[in-house]
Amino acid sequence: MLLSLSAALAGPPLSAAEPQAPAAPAPNVQKPTAPGGACIETEVNGYRALSYDCLNQKMAPDAPHRPAPGLESEAITQRPPNQMGLPTPATIGNRMGNTFGTSAYPQRPKP
């Protein structure tokens, strides 16, 4: 029994030509922050070691609040009226002439 176990463990020797399984990439682990927002200081051999990572996070300004992105339809409502085919006071005044605001009929030259 012991002989068969040692033979199974020994197995065929690995050579450089045989492919080996690639090493798994290190997982992206975030460092946990200290509870209560306190930065932890450690002392080793009488020297104090500050947690500069924690202090930098505390001293960094807050991220600016970005508003939600606008909708595509909102961009259409921001266009000038002449780009959307709507009349503007300038075009109506040009068309109506001196009767603008006084008559519903546009100004026409006398025949």
Coordinates of C-alpha atoms in Angstrom, one line a residue:
M1 CA 0.0 0.0 0.0
L2 CA 2.8 2.4 1.0
L3 CA 4.7 1.5 -2.2
S4 CA 1.7 2.3 -4.5
L5 CA 1.1 5.6 -2.7
S6 CA 4.7 6.7 -3.1
A7 CA 4.6 5.7 -6.8
A8 CA 1.4 7.7 -7.4
L9 CA 2.8 10.7 -5.7
A10 CA 6.0 10.6 -7.6
G11 CA 4.3 10.3 -11.0
P12 CA 6.1 11.2 -14.2
P13 CA 8.7 14.0 -13.8
L14 CA 7.7 17.4 -15.2
S15 CA 9.9 18.7 -18.0
A16 CA 10.3 22.2 -19.3
A17 CA 8.5 21.2 -22.5
E18 CA 5.2 20.4 -20.8
P19 CA 2.9 23.3 -20.4
Q20 CA 2.1 24.3 -16.8
A21 CA -1.1 26.0 -15.7
P22 CA -0.7 29.8 -15.7
A23 CA -0.7 31.4 -12.3
A24 CA -4.0 33.0 -11.4
P25 CA -3.9 36.8 -11.5
A26 CA -4.0 38.5 -8.1
P27 CA -7.5 39.6 -7.3
N28 CA -8.0 43.3 -7.1
V29 CA -8.6 43.7 -3.4
Q30 CA -9.5 47.1 -1.9
K31 CA -8.1 47.9 1.4
P32 CA -10.8 48.2 4.1
T33 CA -11.1 51.6 5.6
A34 CA -10.7 52.1 9.3
P35 CA -14.0 52.0 11.2
G36 CA -15.4 55.4 12.2
G37 CA -13.2 57.2 9.7
A38 CA -10.1 57.1 12.0
C39 CA -6.6 56.6 10.6
I40 CA -4.6 53.9 12.4
E41 CA -1.1 54.7 13.5
T42 CA 1.4 51.9 14.2
E43 CA 4.6 52.0 16.2
V44 CA 7.5 49.7 15.3
N45 CA 10.7 49.8 17.4
G46 CA 9.7 53.2 18.8
Y47 CA 9.1 54.8 15.4
R48 CA 5.5 55.9 14.6
A49 CA 4.3 55.0 11.1
L50 CA 1.4 57.1 9.9
S51 CA -1.2 55.7 7.5
Y52 CA -0.5 58.1 4.6
D53 CA -3.0 56.4 2.4
C54 CA -5.8 57.0 4.9
L55 CA -4.7 60.6 5.5
N56 CA -4.6 61.3 1.8
Q57 CA -8.2 60.0 1.5
K58 CA -9.3 62.2 4.3
M59 CA -7.6 65.3 2.9
A60 CA -8.8 64.7 -0.6
P61 CA -11.7 67.0 -1.7
D62 CA -15.1 65.4 -2.1
A63 CA -15.9 64.3 -5.6
P64 CA -18.0 66.9 -7.4
H65 CA -21.6 65.9 -7.9
R66 CA -22.2 65.4 -11.6
P67 CA -25.8 65.8 -12.8
A68 CA -27.5 63.0 -14.7
P69 CA -26.7 63.1 -18.4
G70 CA -29.3 64.9 -20.5
L71 CA -31.6 63.1 -22.8
E72 CA -31.4 63.3 -26.6
S73 CA -34.9 64.8 -26.8
E74 CA -33.7 67.6 -24.4
A75 CA -31.1 68.7 -26.9
I76 CA -33.8 69.2 -29.5
T77 CA -35.7 71.6 -27.2
Q78 CA -32.6 73.7 -26.7
R79 CA -32.3 74.4 -30.5
P80 CA -33.2 77.9 -31.8
P81 CA -36.7 78.1 -33.1
N82 CA -35.6 78.9 -36.7
Q83 CA -33.7 75.6 -36.8
M84 CA -36.9 73.7 -35.9
G85 CA -39.1 75.6 -38.5
L86 CA -40.9 77.8 -35.9
P87 CA -41.5 81.5 -36.4
T88 CA -39.5 84.1 -34.5
P89 CA -40.6 87.6 -33.7
A90 CA -38.1 89.0 -36.2
T91 CA -39.4 86.9 -39.1
I92 CA -43.0 87.7 -38.2
G93 CA -42.2 91.4 -38.0
N94 CA -40.5 91.2 -41.4
R95 CA -43.5 89.5 -43.0
M96 CA -46.2 91.6 -41.4
G97 CA -44.4 95.0 -42.0
N98 CA -45.9 98.0 -40.3
T99 CA -49.1 96.1 -39.4
F100 CA -47.3 93.8 -37.0
G101 CA -49.3 93.9 -33.7
T102 CA -52.2 96.0 -35.2
S103 CA -53.7 93.8 -37.9
A104 CA -54.1 90.1 -38.8
Y105 CA -53.3 90.9 -42.4
P106 CA -49.7 91.4 -43.6
Q107 CA -48.7 94.7 -45.2
R108 CA -49.0 94.8 -48.9
P109 CA -47.9 97.5 -51.3
K110 CA -50.8 99.5 -52.8
P111 CA -51.7 98.4 -56.3

